[in-house]
XYZ file of C-alpha atoms in Angstrom:
722
model
C 93.413 47.047 5.653
C 93.698 50.733 6.424
C 96.945 52.125 7.840
C 95.771 55.716 8.020
C 95.693 55.749 11.828
C 99.097 54.343 12.640
C 100.815 54.964 15.943
C 104.424 54.658 17.020
C 104.813 52.316 19.933
C 108.131 51.959 21.693
C 108.682 48.209 21.980
C 111.932 46.812 23.278
C 113.700 44.481 20.821
C 111.614 41.360 20.099
C 109.174 41.619 22.965
C 105.882 42.836 21.614
C 103.972 44.699 24.272
C 100.451 45.155 22.966
C 97.826 47.055 24.899
C 94.563 45.358 25.659
C 92.701 47.879 23.499
C 93.707 45.903 20.421
C 91.706 42.972 21.656
C 88.242 42.717 23.131
C 87.663 44.086 26.594
C 84.578 42.775 28.352
C 82.999 44.737 31.188
C 80.544 43.409 33.759
C 78.384 46.309 34.861
C 76.324 45.664 37.975
C 73.556 48.087 38.856
C 72.303 49.149 42.239
C 71.937 46.767 45.143
C 68.153 46.844 45.034
C 67.710 45.129 41.677
C 64.146 43.952 41.328
C 63.473 40.242 40.900
C 62.509 40.312 37.181
C 65.765 42.121 36.360
C 67.691 39.695 38.537
C 66.160 36.791 36.673
C 67.070 38.277 33.289
C 70.692 38.705 34.386
C 70.782 35.160 35.738
C 69.319 33.719 32.551
C 71.958 35.612 30.546
C 74.698 33.861 32.525
C 73.435 30.549 31.147
C 73.328 31.656 27.514
C 75.986 34.310 26.842
C 79.655 33.287 27.063
C 81.834 36.304 27.914
C 84.782 37.332 25.795
C 88.208 37.398 27.394
C 88.247 39.903 30.243
C 91.655 41.479 30.674
C 93.010 43.072 33.817
C 94.865 46.323 34.303
C 95.928 49.092 31.951
C 99.687 48.590 31.714
C 101.165 47.003 28.553
C 101.377 43.237 28.848
C 103.550 40.663 27.135
C 101.492 38.652 24.650
C 104.130 37.423 22.209
C 107.870 36.922 22.057
C 109.767 36.309 18.811
C 112.982 34.327 19.253
C 116.181 34.351 17.185
C 115.186 30.880 15.977
C 112.089 32.444 14.370
C 109.724 30.893 16.892
C 106.740 32.623 18.447
C 106.132 32.278 22.193
C 102.580 33.093 23.255
C 102.090 34.058 26.905
C 98.602 32.724 27.534
C 96.303 34.355 30.109
C 94.543 30.978 30.297
C 96.231 27.939 31.837
C 96.454 24.418 30.454
C 94.928 21.677 32.597
C 94.414 18.947 30.041
C 91.657 20.608 28.046
C 93.954 21.218 25.059
C 93.396 24.961 24.882
C 97.100 25.673 24.282
C 96.881 23.675 21.049
C 93.766 25.563 19.960
C 95.517 28.855 20.716
C 98.459 27.746 18.566
C 96.064 26.978 15.698
C 94.493 30.425 15.950
C 97.901 32.127 16.052
C 99.276 30.052 13.170
C 96.416 30.943 10.852
C 96.430 34.695 11.462
C 100.173 35.216 11.994
C 101.066 32.920 9.096
C 103.465 30.668 10.971
C 103.619 26.881 11.224
C 102.314 25.064 14.288
C 105.809 23.800 15.134
C 107.023 27.403 15.251
C 104.725 28.203 18.176
C 105.243 27.650 21.881
C 102.463 28.434 24.354
C 103.209 29.037 28.031
C 101.167 30.274 30.958
C 101.610 34.011 31.449
C 103.428 35.045 34.618
C 101.717 37.871 36.483
C 104.769 40.142 36.522
C 104.895 40.667 32.767
C 102.121 38.668 31.177
C 98.465 39.158 30.494
C 96.332 38.550 33.579
C 92.845 37.167 33.120
C 90.619 39.007 35.573
C 88.394 35.941 35.951
C 90.064 32.536 35.742
C 90.585 29.495 33.598
C 87.276 27.736 34.036
C 83.682 27.675 32.952
C 84.776 26.123 29.640
C 85.535 29.627 28.379
C 89.196 29.556 27.334
C 88.981 29.084 23.565
C 85.716 30.972 23.129
C 86.937 33.845 25.280
C 90.110 34.347 23.234
C 88.608 33.460 19.847
C 88.464 37.017 18.527
C 91.117 38.836 20.618
C 93.890 36.318 19.934
C 93.272 36.206 16.194
C 93.192 40.008 16.060
C 96.441 40.272 18.003
C 98.091 37.683 15.751
C 96.931 39.465 12.610
C 98.140 42.786 14.019
C 101.586 41.353 14.723
C 101.733 39.961 11.174
C 100.976 43.395 9.739
C 103.512 45.082 12.045
C 106.177 42.732 10.687
C 105.137 43.420 7.100
C 105.433 47.175 7.660
C 109.009 46.764 8.921
C 109.847 44.239 6.191
C 108.770 46.709 3.517
C 111.303 49.196 4.884
C 114.159 46.681 5.061
C 113.432 45.088 1.680
C 112.676 48.458 0.069
C 109.448 47.227 -1.517
C 105.819 48.278 -1.544
C 104.019 46.736 1.488
C 101.106 45.693 -0.725
C 103.372 43.323 -2.667
C 104.401 41.347 0.419
C 103.149 37.885 1.349
C 103.645 35.883 4.550
C 104.068 32.152 5.089
C 105.737 29.999 7.760
C 107.168 33.033 9.526
C 108.710 34.493 6.368
C 107.805 37.727 4.567
C 108.406 37.634 0.807
C 108.098 40.175 -1.999
C 109.987 41.600 -4.957
C 112.042 38.428 -5.233
C 113.376 38.883 -1.696
C 112.432 37.465 1.698
C 113.175 37.775 5.423
C 112.215 35.716 8.445
C 110.160 37.348 11.161
C 113.204 37.172 13.444
C 115.391 38.940 10.884
C 112.780 41.647 10.459
C 112.565 42.230 14.204
C 116.341 42.527 14.626
C 117.253 46.042 15.689
C 113.748 47.523 15.454
C 113.144 49.854 18.403
C 110.022 51.724 17.258
C 107.133 49.683 15.928
C 104.184 51.010 13.962
C 100.962 49.443 15.222
C 98.305 49.577 12.482
C 94.570 49.506 12.880
C 93.362 46.002 13.654
C 93.319 44.111 10.331
C 90.310 42.254 9.015
C 90.387 38.598 9.989
C 90.650 35.904 7.340
C 87.465 34.117 6.253
C 87.011 30.654 7.735
C 87.549 28.982 4.347
C 91.117 30.296 4.204
C 92.202 28.817 7.526
C 94.728 25.973 7.285
C 94.785 24.994 10.946
C 91.527 26.109 12.565
C 88.948 23.355 12.232
C 91.583 20.643 11.748
C 92.457 17.800 14.188
C 95.978 19.075 14.934
C 98.078 16.939 17.292
C 98.484 18.440 20.765
C 101.526 20.675 21.044
C 102.227 19.449 24.588
C 102.155 15.757 23.692
C 105.919 15.171 23.609
C 106.480 16.901 26.949
C 103.916 14.658 28.616
C 105.027 11.438 26.928
C 108.668 11.999 27.860
C 107.905 13.155 31.397
C 109.211 16.699 31.136
C 108.936 18.673 34.407
C 105.960 20.796 33.435
C 103.625 20.415 36.435
C 103.511 22.364 39.669
C 104.930 19.482 41.687
C 107.978 19.409 39.386
C 109.004 22.986 40.242
C 112.396 23.585 41.819
C 114.497 26.527 43.031
C 118.107 26.574 44.264
C 118.480 25.893 48.005
C 114.784 25.207 48.440
C 113.375 23.578 51.550
C 110.309 21.365 51.906
C 107.203 21.771 54.026
C 104.064 20.082 55.191
C 101.197 21.447 57.261
C 99.050 20.048 60.056
C 95.340 20.795 59.891
C 92.420 19.508 61.880
C 90.608 16.432 60.615
C 87.368 17.671 62.179
C 85.038 20.118 60.448
C 85.024 23.514 62.154
C 87.779 22.744 64.699
C 89.898 25.672 65.954
C 93.584 25.532 66.872
C 94.355 25.656 70.608
C 97.953 24.586 71.138
C 100.745 22.364 69.827
C 103.554 20.388 71.436
C 106.517 20.568 69.055
C 109.558 19.811 71.247
C 110.201 16.328 69.897
C 109.695 17.338 66.269
C 112.032 20.337 66.522
C 115.017 18.069 67.233
C 114.360 15.560 64.465
C 116.814 15.156 61.545
C 116.529 17.782 58.823
C 113.974 19.964 60.581
C 114.697 23.654 59.980
C 111.748 25.312 61.697
C 108.242 24.658 62.982
C 105.829 27.511 62.416
C 102.358 28.133 63.848
C 100.173 30.681 62.025
C 96.428 31.108 62.417
C 94.835 27.624 62.536
C 97.709 25.569 61.132
C 101.163 24.313 62.063
C 103.862 24.078 59.399
C 107.013 21.956 59.393
C 109.939 23.093 57.226
C 112.744 20.602 56.637
C 115.573 19.820 54.253
C 113.554 17.079 52.567
C 109.892 16.209 52.220
C 110.205 12.826 54.012
C 111.906 14.605 56.930
C 109.085 17.148 57.082
C 106.475 14.365 57.094
C 108.299 12.401 59.785
C 108.402 15.445 62.062
C 104.753 16.225 61.365
C 103.665 12.920 62.891
C 105.530 13.735 66.119
C 103.605 16.960 66.764
C 100.634 16.815 69.116
C 98.022 19.457 68.358
C 95.055 20.230 70.588
C 91.940 21.397 68.785
C 88.836 23.132 70.069
C 85.976 21.028 68.700
C 82.614 22.577 69.467
C 80.527 20.162 67.375
C 80.907 16.920 65.466
C 78.664 17.098 62.427
C 76.946 14.088 60.892
C 75.608 13.519 57.412
C 72.044 13.351 58.743
C 72.430 16.837 60.219
C 73.709 18.170 56.895
C 70.726 16.654 55.106
C 68.485 18.302 57.662
C 70.020 21.680 56.852
C 69.959 21.214 53.101
C 66.287 20.993 52.213
C 64.043 22.700 49.721
C 62.131 25.238 51.794
C 65.080 26.042 54.092
C 67.632 28.814 53.702
C 67.541 31.787 51.329
C 64.998 31.550 48.516
C 65.414 33.014 45.033
C 63.143 32.486 42.026
C 65.640 32.235 39.162
C 63.056 31.591 36.437
C 59.349 32.341 36.254
C 56.804 31.849 33.489
C 53.057 31.485 33.970
C 51.454 30.227 37.155
C 52.879 28.263 40.063
C 51.725 24.715 40.724
C 49.671 23.800 43.752
C 51.661 20.972 45.395
C 48.464 19.768 47.081
C 46.580 19.373 43.793
C 45.953 15.675 43.098
C 47.041 16.129 39.469
C 50.455 17.509 40.480
C 53.240 14.922 40.318
C 56.132 15.460 42.733
C 59.439 13.567 43.073
C 62.471 14.393 45.249
C 66.090 13.835 44.183
C 69.442 14.180 45.961
C 73.156 14.284 45.218
C 76.002 13.784 47.738
C 79.170 15.631 48.687
C 81.815 15.131 45.993
C 85.596 15.541 46.019
C 87.754 16.843 43.181
C 90.201 13.941 43.551
C 92.561 15.324 40.893
C 95.757 13.316 40.340
C 98.233 16.094 41.158
C 97.818 17.207 44.767
C 97.904 20.899 45.535
C 101.104 22.627 46.451
C 103.232 25.697 45.835
C 106.898 26.641 45.615
C 107.424 30.126 47.034
C 110.365 32.442 47.587
C 110.045 35.513 49.821
C 113.084 37.741 49.266
C 113.059 41.155 50.935
C 109.427 41.840 50.038
C 109.713 40.420 46.517
C 107.743 37.210 46.097
C 107.975 34.475 43.466
C 105.470 31.605 43.389
C 105.346 28.614 41.050
C 102.208 26.502 41.248
C 99.334 24.794 39.496
C 96.511 27.331 39.579
C 93.466 28.373 37.596
C 93.717 31.921 38.993
C 97.225 33.426 38.666
C 95.869 36.974 38.932
C 93.712 36.335 41.984
C 96.551 34.410 43.621
C 98.781 37.435 43.101
C 96.177 39.721 44.697
C 95.507 37.480 47.692
C 99.192 36.833 48.416
C 99.992 40.542 48.199
C 97.186 41.387 50.610
C 98.096 38.633 53.084
C 101.796 39.556 53.116
C 101.251 43.309 53.057
C 103.196 44.032 49.859
C 102.359 45.774 46.600
C 100.796 43.488 44.012
C 103.569 44.308 41.547
C 106.063 42.649 43.898
C 104.340 39.272 43.578
C 105.131 37.156 40.528
C 102.932 34.091 40.072
C 104.166 31.610 37.469
C 101.431 29.119 36.506
C 102.394 25.623 35.378
C 100.518 22.834 33.664
C 97.836 21.438 35.954
C 97.602 17.758 36.795
C 93.829 18.123 36.883
C 91.861 21.206 37.836
C 88.075 20.723 37.777
C 87.624 23.905 39.841
C 89.880 22.850 42.722
C 92.697 25.157 41.590
C 90.435 28.179 41.870
C 91.352 28.327 45.535
C 95.054 28.798 46.264
C 95.322 29.677 49.948
C 98.240 27.262 50.077
C 100.239 29.784 48.038
C 99.899 32.228 50.936
C 101.032 29.555 53.381
C 104.064 28.657 51.261
C 105.090 32.330 51.126
C 104.623 32.713 54.882
C 106.842 29.687 55.490
C 109.473 31.023 53.086
C 109.475 34.342 54.908
C 109.973 32.535 58.226
C 113.033 30.558 57.077
C 114.537 32.967 54.540
C 114.694 30.409 51.735
C 112.405 29.072 49.011
C 109.879 26.583 50.401
C 107.970 23.901 48.536
C 104.743 22.910 50.282
C 102.796 19.860 49.088
C 99.476 18.453 50.278
C 99.396 14.836 51.402
C 96.627 12.811 49.778
C 94.723 12.707 53.068
C 95.043 16.480 53.378
C 93.803 16.813 49.797
C 90.647 14.806 50.480
C 89.829 16.218 53.915
C 90.557 19.852 53.058
C 89.016 19.961 49.617
C 86.527 22.612 48.603
C 83.872 20.044 47.919
C 81.047 19.771 45.435
C 78.078 20.597 47.668
C 75.298 18.082 48.262
C 71.926 19.014 46.801
C 68.224 18.371 47.356
C 65.662 18.766 44.565
C 61.886 18.672 44.420
C 60.463 18.361 40.916
C 56.802 19.105 40.282
C 54.851 18.736 37.082
C 51.419 18.467 35.554
C 50.181 17.116 32.221
C 47.567 18.753 30.011
C 44.612 16.968 28.456
C 46.753 15.874 25.495
C 49.348 14.254 27.727
C 52.075 16.891 27.359
C 53.601 19.077 30.050
C 51.444 21.991 31.123
C 53.579 22.845 34.167
C 57.119 22.026 35.269
C 58.928 23.302 38.359
C 62.408 22.713 39.718
C 62.949 23.553 43.389
C 66.506 22.897 44.525
C 68.695 23.438 47.576
C 72.474 23.652 47.462
C 75.472 24.776 49.443
C 77.950 27.336 48.140
C 79.366 26.966 44.645
C 80.149 30.496 43.484
C 79.082 32.253 46.688
C 82.019 33.509 48.726
C 84.548 32.109 46.268
C 87.679 33.820 45.039
C 85.806 34.860 41.881
C 82.437 35.858 43.320
C 82.551 37.621 46.685
C 79.431 37.452 48.824
C 78.476 40.980 47.759
C 78.047 39.905 44.123
C 75.790 37.027 45.064
C 73.825 39.322 47.378
C 73.120 41.584 44.402
C 72.080 38.699 42.164
C 70.199 37.037 45.000
C 71.416 33.558 44.152
C 74.450 31.365 43.717
C 75.071 31.446 39.968
C 77.212 28.318 40.180
C 74.550 26.233 41.880
C 72.002 27.359 39.282
C 73.976 26.005 36.294
C 71.481 23.771 34.532
C 68.848 24.590 37.133
C 66.468 26.541 34.911
C 63.859 24.833 32.732
C 64.994 24.674 29.092
C 61.561 23.640 27.757
C 60.270 27.049 26.691
C 56.908 25.895 25.283
C 55.676 24.607 28.632
C 53.140 27.333 29.543
C 53.938 27.320 33.244
C 57.520 26.735 34.351
C 59.785 28.035 37.052
C 62.978 27.357 38.979
C 63.498 28.214 42.642
C 66.840 28.013 44.420
C 67.285 27.604 48.166
C 70.772 28.473 49.374
C 72.327 27.176 52.593
C 75.842 27.785 53.905
C 77.291 24.495 55.124
C 79.807 24.009 57.970
C 82.496 22.736 55.575
C 83.938 24.436 52.508
C 82.199 23.856 49.182
C 82.885 25.503 45.860
C 83.421 24.958 42.138
C 83.412 21.415 40.734
C 83.460 20.614 37.025
C 80.091 21.678 35.562
C 79.095 23.254 38.898
C 75.397 22.496 39.520
C 74.805 21.093 36.040
C 75.167 17.372 36.761
C 72.823 17.303 39.766
C 70.297 19.743 38.307
C 70.054 17.924 34.980
C 69.774 14.588 36.779
C 66.705 15.843 38.637
C 65.033 17.664 35.740
C 65.629 15.088 32.999
C 64.801 12.121 35.234
C 61.503 13.775 36.098
C 60.710 14.697 32.488
C 61.275 11.066 31.505
C 59.001 9.923 34.317
C 56.288 12.270 33.066
C 56.750 10.851 29.554
C 56.178 7.359 30.971
C 53.084 8.613 32.801
C 51.733 10.078 29.556
C 52.568 6.954 27.550
C 54.527 8.967 24.991
C 57.936 8.489 23.419
C 60.361 10.474 25.626
C 62.059 12.154 22.660
C 58.792 13.297 21.081
C 57.582 14.275 24.540
C 60.578 16.613 24.895
C 60.433 18.030 21.382
C 56.794 19.015 21.906
C 57.962 21.389 24.648
C 60.777 23.114 22.707
C 60.464 25.844 20.098
C 61.873 24.894 16.713
C 63.069 28.424 16.021
C 65.597 30.975 17.234
C 68.294 29.770 19.583
C 65.993 27.005 20.874
C 66.198 25.371 17.452
C 69.770 24.388 18.317
C 68.526 22.364 21.304
C 65.674 20.952 19.199
C 68.102 19.816 16.491
C 70.537 18.301 18.987
C 67.795 16.205 20.590
C 66.694 14.952 17.170
C 70.273 14.172 16.117
C 71.071 12.237 19.300
C 67.891 10.180 18.981
C 68.655 9.453 15.323
C 72.330 8.540 15.770
C 71.595 6.534 18.912
C 68.668 4.681 17.274
C 66.668 5.546 20.363
C 63.607 3.579 21.369
C 62.085 3.104 24.802
C 61.667 -0.683 24.697
C 64.407 -2.861 26.287
C 65.865 -5.599 24.100
C 68.088 -8.548 25.072
C 68.661 -7.175 28.550
C 69.733 -3.735 27.326
C 67.719 -0.531 27.627
C 68.385 2.862 26.124
C 68.155 6.029 28.166
C 67.816 9.566 26.853
C 68.547 12.968 28.393
C 69.487 16.448 27.228
C 70.658 19.745 28.659
C 71.866 23.135 27.575
C 74.696 24.784 29.442
C 76.505 28.031 28.638
C 74.642 28.104 25.314
C 76.039 24.694 24.298
C 73.190 22.139 24.021
C 73.945 18.428 24.253
C 71.958 15.196 24.346
C 72.909 11.599 25.134
C 71.560 8.181 24.301
C 73.057 5.484 26.529
C 72.840 1.702 26.370
C 72.674 0.063 29.797
C 72.375 -3.428 31.248
C 72.357 -4.848 34.770
C 75.212 -7.258 35.530
C 75.531 -8.848 38.976
C 73.188 -6.177 40.377
C 75.498 -3.461 39.020
C 74.680 -0.861 36.378
C 76.789 -1.330 33.252
C 77.003 1.371 30.558
C 77.937 -0.144 27.188
C 77.643 2.779 24.809
C 77.067 6.535 24.837
C 75.974 8.500 21.778
C 76.415 12.247 22.255
C 75.117 15.029 20.026
C 76.654 18.410 20.778
C 76.473 21.946 19.398
C 79.437 24.000 20.564
C 79.665 26.209 17.495
C 83.024 26.335 15.729
C 85.307 23.436 16.656
C 88.816 24.895 16.485
C 90.264 21.397 16.953
C 87.598 18.711 16.365
C 89.727 15.933 17.866
C 90.291 17.997 20.997
C 86.580 18.796 21.315
C 85.780 15.111 20.933
C 88.292 14.286 23.683
C 86.704 16.873 25.961
C 83.268 15.344 25.335
C 84.580 11.860 26.110
C 86.297 13.043 29.288
C 83.247 14.984 30.401
C 81.003 11.962 29.870
C 83.276 9.587 31.791
C 83.799 12.049 34.648
C 80.038 12.604 34.689
C 79.514 8.847 34.931
C 81.973 8.740 37.819
C 80.156 11.532 39.634
C 76.712 10.094 38.925
C 77.416 6.406 39.569
C 80.264 6.151 42.070
C 81.591 9.216 43.874
C 80.480 10.135 47.378
C 82.084 11.708 50.439
C 80.530 10.987 53.829
C 80.542 12.988 57.054
C 80.566 11.062 60.323
C 81.685 12.114 63.786
C 82.719 15.476 62.381
C 85.157 14.074 59.818
C 84.913 13.821 56.048
C 85.937 10.553 54.458
C 87.274 8.632 52.550
C 90.742 10.157 52.526
C 92.378 8.141 49.759
C 91.711 6.652 46.340
C 90.125 3.220 46.481
C 87.723 3.808 49.352
C 86.698 6.947 47.444
C 84.834 5.125 44.705
C 85.442 6.411 41.177
C 84.853 5.168 37.654
C 87.670 2.874 36.527
C 88.724 1.707 33.075
C 86.434 -1.313 33.412
C 83.447 1.000 33.923
C 84.071 3.076 30.787
C 81.689 2.464 27.869
C 83.177 0.381 25.076
C 82.038 3.040 22.666
C 81.468 6.783 22.910
C 80.124 8.198 19.665
C 80.249 11.999 19.276
C 78.297 13.987 16.671
C 78.582 17.745 16.144
C 76.275 20.421 14.833
C 77.651 23.918 14.235
C 74.695 26.078 15.142
C 76.661 29.326 15.520
C 79.847 30.711 13.956
C 81.897 31.129 17.144
C 83.408 28.552 19.524
C 81.223 27.926 22.570
C 82.018 26.154 25.867
C 83.043 22.512 25.520
C 84.609 21.142 28.713
C 81.506 20.950 30.913
C 78.194 20.961 28.956
C 78.357 17.287 27.832
C 78.541 16.226 31.486
C 74.982 17.413 32.128
C 72.817 14.662 30.596
C 74.830 11.550 31.485
C 73.484 10.853 34.992
C 69.873 11.282 33.948
C 70.351 9.251 30.758
C 71.716 6.306 32.773
C 68.926 6.599 35.356
C 66.326 6.724 32.597
C 67.737 3.546 31.038
C 67.622 1.801 34.422
C 63.980 2.887 34.802
C 63.109 1.318 31.440
C 65.018 -1.832 32.331
C 63.883 -2.415 35.920
C 60.799 -0.268 36.451
C 62.610 1.425 39.341
C 63.125 5.188 39.407
C 66.505 5.971 40.968
C 66.347 9.350 42.688
C 69.669 9.576 44.517
C 73.221 9.964 43.287
C 75.338 7.920 43.121
C 73.052 5.580 41.193
C 72.772 2.222 42.954
C 70.191 -0.544 42.649
C 70.308 -1.339 46.361
């Protein structure tokens, strides 16, 4: 390591303020509005293959690490923890480069006032991969800063010093990191050190136990709903149950005089009740009569009429060779659909907010602390620096916590009553006012060559908003790209050796809010594509695995997909002939440069589809914590089964339903496979996205098994035999 370009940095006591320049700063450069279609397509294809590094926000110094008197390191994470285990992976990365033990590290979500703000979000399965290099570099830099100061205090040559478990030793003497930091006011920040080789890591690549396990087992108050402030009040909000309804008036006289009610507030299209307790707020809510202006009562049939391939805004997202003639007798065409889906996370949304003379504090479960800070500041007319958002652990995210308008409402209520206010969604409010997974419509077209392999394959698909108009991707960005990059996840054809292939997206804005849902468009798109590919394999009389491999290059990055398909087929002992009432189904996908493939074993019991076993092969590069990656694969598969086999929201008489668990059908413990077998290939030397890619193939794999078992091609999600 070279120390020839050292700088003095004034850092107060033990709080290490490190500028983002020491890490990796990613920049998204968008050209002029009139990007031509080929360039658009190349950008869109990059979004499916290149995971971005961590993208920081702002230029002011931010708090990354704190070193306590107990010689513990606190890492202020720009990414939040929502069950994916990223905090544990971060601790492993820090431990290896900073030379501290895992139990010496605490990871917390960074507050926006002092911490590092991620300019994007926690989502897209990008947490560990995005911080892979920056966090290790920052940890190594802090280690070297401590060694420089230790050399002064121990009066030894820096080159003789070693570090282990938060202790610097050399010349027969030693000091803890905390002892070294004591009294230091001016820190020398060296050039970024070289990172250790993978073979020297003690924690990275090992199945370390989750660092948040004890807190969850013992019920520590770590979630947004657990948050408290002195003298806080409680609130609930009345919204319309009908899609598109506008507020007209409210009769609040009776509610205003009920026990515990502090104030009833009407802002924009909602009415809020603030009371001394949550039950008191709910009781008053049910005594308020609100009149709504309902111009139309939408039905599901009308939505399906809107959402059709051939309607809305068209964008060719992938184009190779010639287009198929749908009227050609040799062209095979099959349509597929998926329904509206809810997030249905366990912890309902909510926020605890305190408005105090223009200074705002908010504690909540959110995937976007930085964007929440921006939106609250704009809505309340204050400087962004006056808004401090403190993210907590999330009781489920899945994309739902990317929208935090309720934080604005909690602040507005706090401003009205002059005290902290905790606002919580009811379960009905959660279901009816979700930002739903949009329904989709797909038309697959294909044609075989004289040898019985695919000569042409096309995916035409229609979807509502996923990224478009969201907190992360304003409409202007999607106008430049010409498509919804969330809806297109998994929508392009991954079979590069098919001479003629293309993908065409049709975008329609729906009358109800739709947005991010775990894996975005991947589940529905892969269901359509891989179901159709399997059907074409049946038509050709070929083994579906060999049929797929014939259309994939066994070189370059495509070799990773090729190898994953072969591994899944091998480990799952795949064959296409049912035996003893059980059939095997196969499907594959590649998402965010992480290819995966599944072999499932399925039977029919009492006219219901039963999944007995799932074998998953997955290439996500470096597995920082193999046990955690395995858990993410298992969770992704089971949630994918739930979305593909059970979940469905309906729209009748203008209202979305169901509004509670139970009627909203989801996969239960009894539906989980008895065995989920995960196999990894490390095709690249960096961590790649994990939390969503394995969800892609599951719906198609199950449908393909049912086709082998019954002869019936299921084309609609959720998968039902009748």
